[in-house]
Structures are given as structure tokens and as C-alpha cells.
Amino acid sequence: MSRPILVVDDSDSVRRLISSTLRLAGYDTVEAPDGQAALGLARSAVPRAVITDQNMPNLDGIGFIRAFRKMPGSAGVPVIFLSTENAAALKQTAREAGAIGWMTKPFDDKKLLSVVKKVLG
């Protein structure tokens, strides 16, 4: 089994929608409701890629990315930031933390798959 894509969002429906879209396209996924839970999953198995929300309880998206990037094996893992926010300053902070892509909610399934395919090569 290939390494899964880690989907991190505090909204059950958003996580399910992203995971369903990715699974229908042939990707394996694993889900976490916040950054803290996502770190636990990433420690047990480094994911192939990460799609993370910003506003979550326990540990937000920026905090998760910063902690994830300190983990061994995370350097080459693409992180896509998915948020309802679209402020230039937040985008810059996400890039500085280690995100390589940005998508705004609500998102289109085709756009999501296009971005995932692009970052995975």
C-alpha cells in the first residue's frame, strides 16, 4: 500500500469530502480532526502529502506545518493549505512554515485533484 495523503480539518464533512474525492481518484487517505492528532498520525507513518485547514482546535494549520516540518522525513512531503481565509499575510506565513500550495474553501473537486497531481508529480 502506498503512503496515504493526510487530510486535516476539524469539519467532519470537509474531511470526508476531500477524502472521498481523493479515494475516487485512486489515492489512499488518512484523516485527522486537528493539527495535534495529525502530528500523531504523521509520527507513526510519514504521509505522501498533507492537506490541512488553518482554523482548528488544539493546533491550527500553521502550528501543525511548523511542527511537521521539524519531523524526520517531512522535508520532501508537499503540504497544501486549505482555508476559508485568503489574506496575503496568512498565505505568506503558510509558505514560510512550509506549505507549497494554497486552496480556498469552498473548493472544486477538479481543482483539488489538479493541485494534488501537480504537487505529487
CSV table of N, CA and C in Angstrom, one decimal:
chain,number,residue,atom,x,y,z
A,1,MET,N,0.9,-1.2,0.0
A,1,MET,CA,0.0,0.0,0.0
A,1,MET,C,0.9,1.2,0.0
A,2,SER,N,0.6,2.2,-0.8
A,2,SER,CA,1.3,3.4,-0.9
A,2,SER,C,1.0,4.3,0.3
A,3,ARG,N,1.9,5.2,0.6
A,3,ARG,CA,1.7,6.1,1.7
A,3,ARG,C,0.5,7.0,1.5
A,4,PRO,N,-0.3,7.2,2.5
A,4,PRO,CA,-1.6,7.9,2.3
A,4,PRO,C,-1.4,9.4,2.3
A,5,ILE,N,-2.4,10.1,1.8
A,5,ILE,CA,-2.4,11.6,1.9
A,5,ILE,C,-3.1,11.9,3.2
A,6,LEU,N,-2.5,12.7,4.0
A,6,LEU,CA,-3.1,13.1,5.3
A,6,LEU,C,-4.0,14.3,5.1
A,7,VAL,N,-5.3,14.2,5.5
A,7,VAL,CA,-6.3,15.2,5.4
A,7,VAL,C,-6.6,15.7,6.8
A,8,VAL,N,-6.4,17.0,7.0
A,8,VAL,CA,-6.5,17.6,8.4
A,8,VAL,C,-7.5,18.7,8.3
A,9,ASP,N,-8.7,18.5,9.0
A,9,ASP,CA,-9.7,19.6,9.1
A,9,ASP,C,-10.6,19.2,10.2
A,10,ASP,N,-11.1,20.3,11.0
A,10,ASP,CA,-11.9,20.0,12.1
A,10,ASP,C,-13.4,19.7,11.7
A,11,SER,N,-13.7,20.0,10.4
A,11,SER,CA,-15.1,19.7,9.9
A,11,SER,C,-15.1,18.3,9.4
A,12,ASP,N,-16.0,17.4,10.0
A,12,ASP,CA,-16.1,16.1,9.5
A,12,ASP,C,-16.5,16.0,8.1
A,13,SER,N,-17.5,16.9,7.7
A,13,SER,CA,-18.0,16.9,6.3
A,13,SER,C,-16.9,17.3,5.3
A,14,VAL,N,-16.1,18.2,5.6
A,14,VAL,CA,-15.0,18.7,4.7
A,14,VAL,C,-14.0,17.5,4.6
A,15,ARG,N,-13.6,16.9,5.7
A,15,ARG,CA,-12.6,15.8,5.7
A,15,ARG,C,-13.1,14.7,4.8
A,16,ARG,N,-14.4,14.3,5.0
A,16,ARG,CA,-15.0,13.2,4.2
A,16,ARG,C,-15.0,13.6,2.7
A,17,LEU,N,-15.4,14.8,2.4
A,17,LEU,CA,-15.5,15.3,1.0
A,17,LEU,C,-14.1,15.2,0.3
A,18,ILE,N,-13.1,15.7,1.0
A,18,ILE,CA,-11.7,15.7,0.5
A,18,ILE,C,-11.3,14.2,0.3
A,19,SER,N,-11.4,13.4,1.3
A,19,SER,CA,-11.0,12.0,1.3
A,19,SER,C,-11.7,11.2,0.2
A,20,SER,N,-13.0,11.4,0.1
A,20,SER,CA,-13.8,10.8,-0.9
A,20,SER,C,-13.3,11.1,-2.3
A,21,THR,N,-13.1,12.4,-2.5
A,21,THR,CA,-12.6,12.9,-3.8
A,21,THR,C,-11.3,12.2,-4.2
A,22,LEU,N,-10.4,12.2,-3.2
A,22,LEU,CA,-9.1,11.6,-3.4
A,22,LEU,C,-9.1,10.1,-3.6
A,23,ARG,N,-10.0,9.4,-2.8
A,23,ARG,CA,-10.1,8.0,-2.9
A,23,ARG,C,-10.6,7.6,-4.3
A,24,LEU,N,-11.6,8.3,-4.8
A,24,LEU,CA,-12.2,8.0,-6.1
A,24,LEU,C,-11.2,8.2,-7.2
A,25,ALA,N,-10.2,9.0,-6.9
A,25,ALA,CA,-9.1,9.2,-7.9
A,25,ALA,C,-8.0,8.3,-7.7
A,26,GLY,N,-8.1,7.3,-6.8
A,26,GLY,CA,-7.1,6.3,-6.6
A,26,GLY,C,-6.1,6.5,-5.5
A,27,TYR,N,-6.2,7.6,-4.7
A,27,TYR,CA,-5.3,7.9,-3.6
A,27,TYR,C,-5.8,7.3,-2.3
A,28,ASP,N,-4.9,6.8,-1.5
A,28,ASP,CA,-5.2,6.4,-0.1
A,28,ASP,C,-5.2,7.7,0.8
A,29,THR,N,-6.1,7.7,1.8
A,29,THR,CA,-6.1,8.9,2.7
A,29,THR,C,-6.2,8.4,4.1
A,30,VAL,N,-5.8,9.3,5.0
A,30,VAL,CA,-6.0,9.1,6.5
A,30,VAL,C,-6.4,10.5,6.9
A,31,GLU,N,-7.3,10.5,7.9
A,31,GLU,CA,-7.9,11.8,8.4
A,31,GLU,C,-7.6,12.1,9.8
A,32,ALA,N,-7.5,13.4,10.1
A,32,ALA,CA,-7.3,13.9,11.5
A,32,ALA,C,-8.1,15.2,11.7
A,33,PRO,N,-8.8,15.3,12.9
A,33,PRO,CA,-9.6,16.4,13.1
A,33,PRO,C,-8.9,17.7,13.6
A,34,ASP,N,-7.6,17.7,13.8
A,34,ASP,CA,-6.9,18.9,14.2
A,34,ASP,C,-5.4,18.6,14.0
A,35,GLY,N,-4.6,19.6,14.2
A,35,GLY,CA,-3.2,19.5,13.9
A,35,GLY,C,-2.5,18.6,14.9
A,36,GLN,N,-2.9,18.6,16.2
A,36,GLN,CA,-2.3,17.7,17.2
A,36,GLN,C,-2.5,16.2,16.8
A,37,ALA,N,-3.7,15.8,16.4
A,37,ALA,CA,-4.0,14.5,16.0
A,37,ALA,C,-3.2,14.1,14.7
A,38,ALA,N,-3.1,15.1,13.8
A,38,ALA,CA,-2.4,14.9,12.6
A,38,ALA,C,-0.9,14.6,12.9
A,39,LEU,N,-0.3,15.3,13.8
A,39,LEU,CA,1.1,15.1,14.2
A,39,LEU,C,1.3,13.6,14.7
A,40,GLY,N,0.3,13.2,15.5
A,40,GLY,CA,0.4,11.8,15.9
A,40,GLY,C,0.4,10.8,14.8
A,41,LEU,N,-0.5,11.0,13.8
A,41,LEU,CA,-0.6,10.1,12.6
A,41,LEU,C,0.7,10.2,11.8
A,42,ALA,N,1.2,11.4,11.6
A,42,ALA,CA,2.4,11.6,10.8
A,42,ALA,C,3.7,11.0,11.5
A,43,ARG,N,3.7,11.0,12.8
A,43,ARG,CA,4.8,10.3,13.5
A,43,ARG,C,4.8,8.8,13.3
A,44,SER,N,3.6,8.2,13.2
A,44,SER,CA,3.6,6.8,13.1
A,44,SER,C,3.9,6.4,11.6
A,45,ALA,N,3.6,7.2,10.6
A,45,ALA,CA,3.8,7.0,9.2
A,45,ALA,C,3.8,8.3,8.5
A,46,VAL,N,5.0,8.7,7.9
A,46,VAL,CA,5.1,9.9,7.2
A,46,VAL,C,4.2,9.8,6.0
A,47,PRO,N,3.3,10.8,5.8
A,47,PRO,CA,2.3,10.8,4.7
A,47,PRO,C,3.0,11.1,3.4
A,48,ARG,N,2.3,10.8,2.3
A,48,ARG,CA,2.8,11.1,0.9
A,48,ARG,C,2.6,12.6,0.7
A,49,ALA,N,1.5,13.2,1.2
A,49,ALA,CA,1.2,14.6,1.1
A,49,ALA,C,0.3,15.0,2.2
A,50,VAL,N,0.1,16.3,2.5
A,50,VAL,CA,-0.8,16.7,3.5
A,50,VAL,C,-1.7,17.8,3.0
A,51,ILE,N,-3.0,17.8,3.3
A,51,ILE,CA,-3.9,18.9,3.0
A,51,ILE,C,-4.4,19.3,4.4
A,52,THR,N,-4.2,20.6,4.7
A,52,THR,CA,-4.5,21.0,6.1
A,52,THR,C,-5.3,22.3,6.1
A,53,ASP,N,-6.3,22.4,6.9
A,53,ASP,CA,-7.1,23.6,7.2
A,53,ASP,C,-6.2,24.5,8.1
A,54,GLN,N,-6.6,25.7,8.3
A,54,GLN,CA,-5.9,26.6,9.2
A,54,GLN,C,-6.6,26.6,10.6
A,55,ASN,N,-7.9,27.0,10.6
A,55,ASN,CA,-8.6,27.2,11.9
A,55,ASN,C,-9.2,25.9,12.5
A,56,MET,N,-8.4,25.4,13.5
A,56,MET,CA,-8.8,24.1,14.1
A,56,MET,C,-8.5,24.2,15.6
A,57,PRO,N,-9.2,23.4,16.4
A,57,PRO,CA,-8.8,23.4,17.9
A,57,PRO,C,-7.5,22.7,18.1
A,58,ASN,N,-7.0,22.8,19.3
A,58,ASN,CA,-5.8,22.1,19.7
A,58,ASN,C,-4.5,22.6,19.1
A,59,LEU,N,-4.4,22.6,17.7
A,59,LEU,CA,-3.3,23.0,17.0
A,59,LEU,C,-3.7,23.4,15.6
A,60,ASP,N,-3.5,24.7,15.3
A,60,ASP,CA,-4.0,25.2,14.0
A,60,ASP,C,-3.1,24.7,12.8
A,61,GLY,N,-3.5,25.1,11.6
A,61,GLY,CA,-2.7,24.6,10.4
A,61,GLY,C,-1.3,25.1,10.4
A,62,ILE,N,-1.0,26.4,10.7
A,62,ILE,CA,0.3,26.9,10.7
A,62,ILE,C,1.2,26.2,11.8
A,63,GLY,N,0.6,26.0,13.0
A,63,GLY,CA,1.3,25.3,14.0
A,63,GLY,C,1.6,23.9,13.6
A,64,PHE,N,0.7,23.2,13.0
A,64,PHE,CA,0.9,21.9,12.5
A,64,PHE,C,2.0,21.8,11.5
A,65,ILE,N,2.0,22.7,10.5
A,65,ILE,CA,3.0,22.7,9.5
A,65,ILE,C,4.4,22.9,10.1
A,66,ARG,N,4.5,23.9,11.0
A,66,ARG,CA,5.8,24.1,11.6
A,66,ARG,C,6.3,22.9,12.4
A,67,ALA,N,5.5,22.3,13.1
A,67,ALA,CA,5.9,21.1,13.9
A,67,ALA,C,6.2,19.9,12.9
A,68,PHE,N,5.3,19.7,11.9
A,68,PHE,CA,5.5,18.7,10.9
A,68,PHE,C,6.9,18.8,10.2
A,69,ARG,N,7.2,20.0,9.8
A,69,ARG,CA,8.5,20.3,9.1
A,69,ARG,C,9.7,20.0,10.0
A,70,LYS,N,9.6,19.9,11.3
A,70,LYS,CA,10.7,19.5,12.2
A,70,LYS,C,10.9,18.0,12.3
A,71,MET,N,9.9,17.3,11.8
A,71,MET,CA,9.9,15.8,11.9
A,71,MET,C,10.9,15.2,10.8
A,72,PRO,N,11.6,14.2,11.2
A,72,PRO,CA,12.4,13.5,10.2
A,72,PRO,C,11.5,13.0,9.0
A,73,GLY,N,12.0,13.1,7.8
A,73,GLY,CA,11.3,12.6,6.7
A,73,GLY,C,10.2,13.5,6.1
A,74,SER,N,10.0,14.6,6.7
A,74,SER,CA,8.9,15.5,6.2
A,74,SER,C,9.4,16.5,5.1
A,75,ALA,N,10.7,16.6,4.9
A,75,ALA,CA,11.2,17.6,4.1
A,75,ALA,C,10.7,17.6,2.6
A,76,GLY,N,10.5,16.4,2.1
A,76,GLY,CA,10.0,16.3,0.7
A,76,GLY,C,8.5,16.2,0.6
A,77,VAL,N,7.8,16.2,1.7
A,77,VAL,CA,6.3,16.0,1.7
A,77,VAL,C,5.6,17.3,1.3
A,78,PRO,N,4.8,17.3,0.2
A,78,PRO,CA,4.1,18.5,-0.1
A,78,PRO,C,3.0,18.8,0.9
A,79,VAL,N,2.8,20.0,1.3
A,79,VAL,CA,1.7,20.4,2.2
A,79,VAL,C,0.9,21.5,1.4
A,80,ILE,N,-0.4,21.2,1.3
A,80,ILE,CA,-1.4,22.1,0.7
A,80,ILE,C,-2.2,22.7,1.8
A,81,PHE,N,-2.3,24.0,1.8
A,81,PHE,CA,-3.0,24.7,2.8
A,81,PHE,C,-4.4,25.0,2.2
A,82,LEU,N,-5.5,24.6,3.0
A,82,LEU,CA,-6.9,24.8,2.5
A,82,LEU,C,-7.6,25.6,3.6
A,83,SER,N,-8.1,26.8,3.2
A,83,SER,CA,-8.7,27.6,4.2
A,83,SER,C,-9.8,28.5,3.6
A,84,THR,N,-10.7,29.0,4.5
A,84,THR,CA,-11.7,29.9,4.0
A,84,THR,C,-11.1,31.3,3.9
A,85,GLU,N,-9.9,31.5,4.6
A,85,GLU,CA,-9.2,32.8,4.6
A,85,GLU,C,-8.4,32.9,3.3
A,86,ASN,N,-8.2,34.1,2.9
A,86,ASN,CA,-7.5,34.3,1.7
A,86,ASN,C,-6.5,35.5,1.8
A,87,ALA,N,-6.2,35.9,3.0
A,87,ALA,CA,-5.3,37.1,3.3
A,87,ALA,C,-3.9,36.8,2.8
A,88,ALA,N,-3.3,37.8,2.1
A,88,ALA,CA,-1.9,37.6,1.6
A,88,ALA,C,-0.9,37.3,2.8
A,89,ALA,N,-1.1,37.9,3.9
A,89,ALA,CA,-0.2,37.7,5.0
A,89,ALA,C,-0.3,36.3,5.5
A,90,LEU,N,-1.5,35.7,5.6
A,90,LEU,CA,-1.6,34.3,6.0
A,90,LEU,C,-1.0,33.4,5.0
A,91,LYS,N,-1.2,33.6,3.7
A,91,LYS,CA,-0.5,32.8,2.7
A,91,LYS,C,1.0,32.9,2.8
A,92,GLN,N,1.5,34.0,3.1
A,92,GLN,CA,3.0,34.2,3.2
A,92,GLN,C,3.4,33.4,4.5
A,93,THR,N,2.7,33.5,5.6
A,93,THR,CA,3.1,32.8,6.8
A,93,THR,C,3.0,31.2,6.5
A,94,ALA,N,2.0,30.8,5.8
A,94,ALA,CA,1.9,29.4,5.4
A,94,ALA,C,3.1,28.9,4.6
A,95,ARG,N,3.5,29.7,3.6
A,95,ARG,CA,4.7,29.4,2.8
A,95,ARG,C,5.9,29.3,3.6
A,96,GLU,N,6.1,30.3,4.5
A,96,GLU,CA,7.3,30.3,5.4
A,96,GLU,C,7.3,29.1,6.3
A,97,ALA,N,6.1,28.7,6.7
A,97,ALA,CA,6.1,27.5,7.6
A,97,ALA,C,6.4,26.2,6.9
A,98,GLY,N,6.2,26.2,5.5
A,98,GLY,CA,6.5,25.0,4.7
A,98,GLY,C,5.4,24.5,3.8
A,99,ALA,N,4.3,25.3,3.7
A,99,ALA,CA,3.3,24.9,2.7
A,99,ALA,C,3.8,25.2,1.3
A,100,ILE,N,3.4,24.4,0.3
A,100,ILE,CA,3.8,24.7,-1.1
A,100,ILE,C,2.6,25.0,-2.0
A,101,GLY,N,1.4,24.8,-1.5
A,101,GLY,CA,0.2,25.1,-2.2
A,101,GLY,C,-0.9,25.7,-1.4
A,102,TRP,N,-1.8,26.4,-2.0
A,102,TRP,CA,-2.9,27.1,-1.3
A,102,TRP,C,-4.2,26.9,-2.1
A,103,MET,N,-5.3,26.5,-1.3
A,103,MET,CA,-6.6,26.4,-1.9
A,103,MET,C,-7.6,27.1,-1.0
A,104,THR,N,-8.5,27.8,-1.6
A,104,THR,CA,-9.6,28.5,-0.8
A,104,THR,C,-10.8,27.6,-0.8
A,105,LYS,N,-11.5,27.5,0.4
A,105,LYS,CA,-12.8,26.9,0.5
A,105,LYS,C,-13.8,27.9,0.1
A,106,PRO,N,-14.9,27.5,-0.4
A,106,PRO,CA,-15.2,26.1,-0.9
A,106,PRO,C,-14.3,25.8,-2.1
A,107,PHE,N,-14.0,24.6,-2.3
A,107,PHE,CA,-13.1,24.2,-3.4
A,107,PHE,C,-13.9,23.3,-4.4
A,108,ASP,N,-13.4,23.2,-5.6
A,108,ASP,CA,-13.9,22.4,-6.7
A,108,ASP,C,-13.1,21.1,-6.7
A,109,ASP,N,-13.8,19.9,-6.8
A,109,ASP,CA,-13.1,18.6,-6.8
A,109,ASP,C,-12.0,18.6,-7.9
A,110,LYS,N,-12.3,19.1,-9.1
A,110,LYS,CA,-11.3,19.0,-10.2
A,110,LYS,C,-10.1,19.8,-9.8
A,111,LYS,N,-10.3,21.0,-9.2
A,111,LYS,CA,-9.2,21.8,-8.8
A,111,LYS,C,-8.4,21.1,-7.7
A,112,LEU,N,-9.0,20.5,-6.8
A,112,LEU,CA,-8.3,19.8,-5.7
A,112,LEU,C,-7.5,18.7,-6.3
A,113,LEU,N,-8.0,17.9,-7.2
A,113,LEU,CA,-7.3,16.8,-7.9
A,113,LEU,C,-6.1,17.3,-8.7
A,114,SER,N,-6.3,18.4,-9.4
A,114,SER,CA,-5.3,19.1,-10.2
A,114,SER,C,-4.1,19.5,-9.3
A,115,VAL,N,-4.4,20.1,-8.2
A,115,VAL,CA,-3.4,20.6,-7.3
A,115,VAL,C,-2.6,19.4,-6.7
A,116,VAL,N,-3.3,18.4,-6.3
A,116,VAL,CA,-2.7,17.2,-5.7
A,116,VAL,C,-1.8,16.5,-6.8
A,117,LYS,N,-2.3,16.3,-8.0
A,117,LYS,CA,-1.5,15.7,-9.0
A,117,LYS,C,-0.2,16.5,-9.3
A,118,LYS,N,-0.4,17.9,-9.3
A,118,LYS,CA,0.8,18.7,-9.6
A,118,LYS,C,1.8,18.6,-8.5
A,119,VAL,N,1.4,18.6,-7.2
A,119,VAL,CA,2.5,18.6,-6.2
A,119,VAL,C,3.1,17.2,-6.0
A,120,LEU,N,2.4,16.1,-6.4
A,120,LEU,CA,2.9,14.8,-6.3
A,120,LEU,C,3.7,14.4,-7.6
A,121,GLY,N,3.6,15.2,-8.6
A,121,GLY,CA,4.5,15.0,-9.8
A,121,GLY,C,3.9,14.0,-10.7
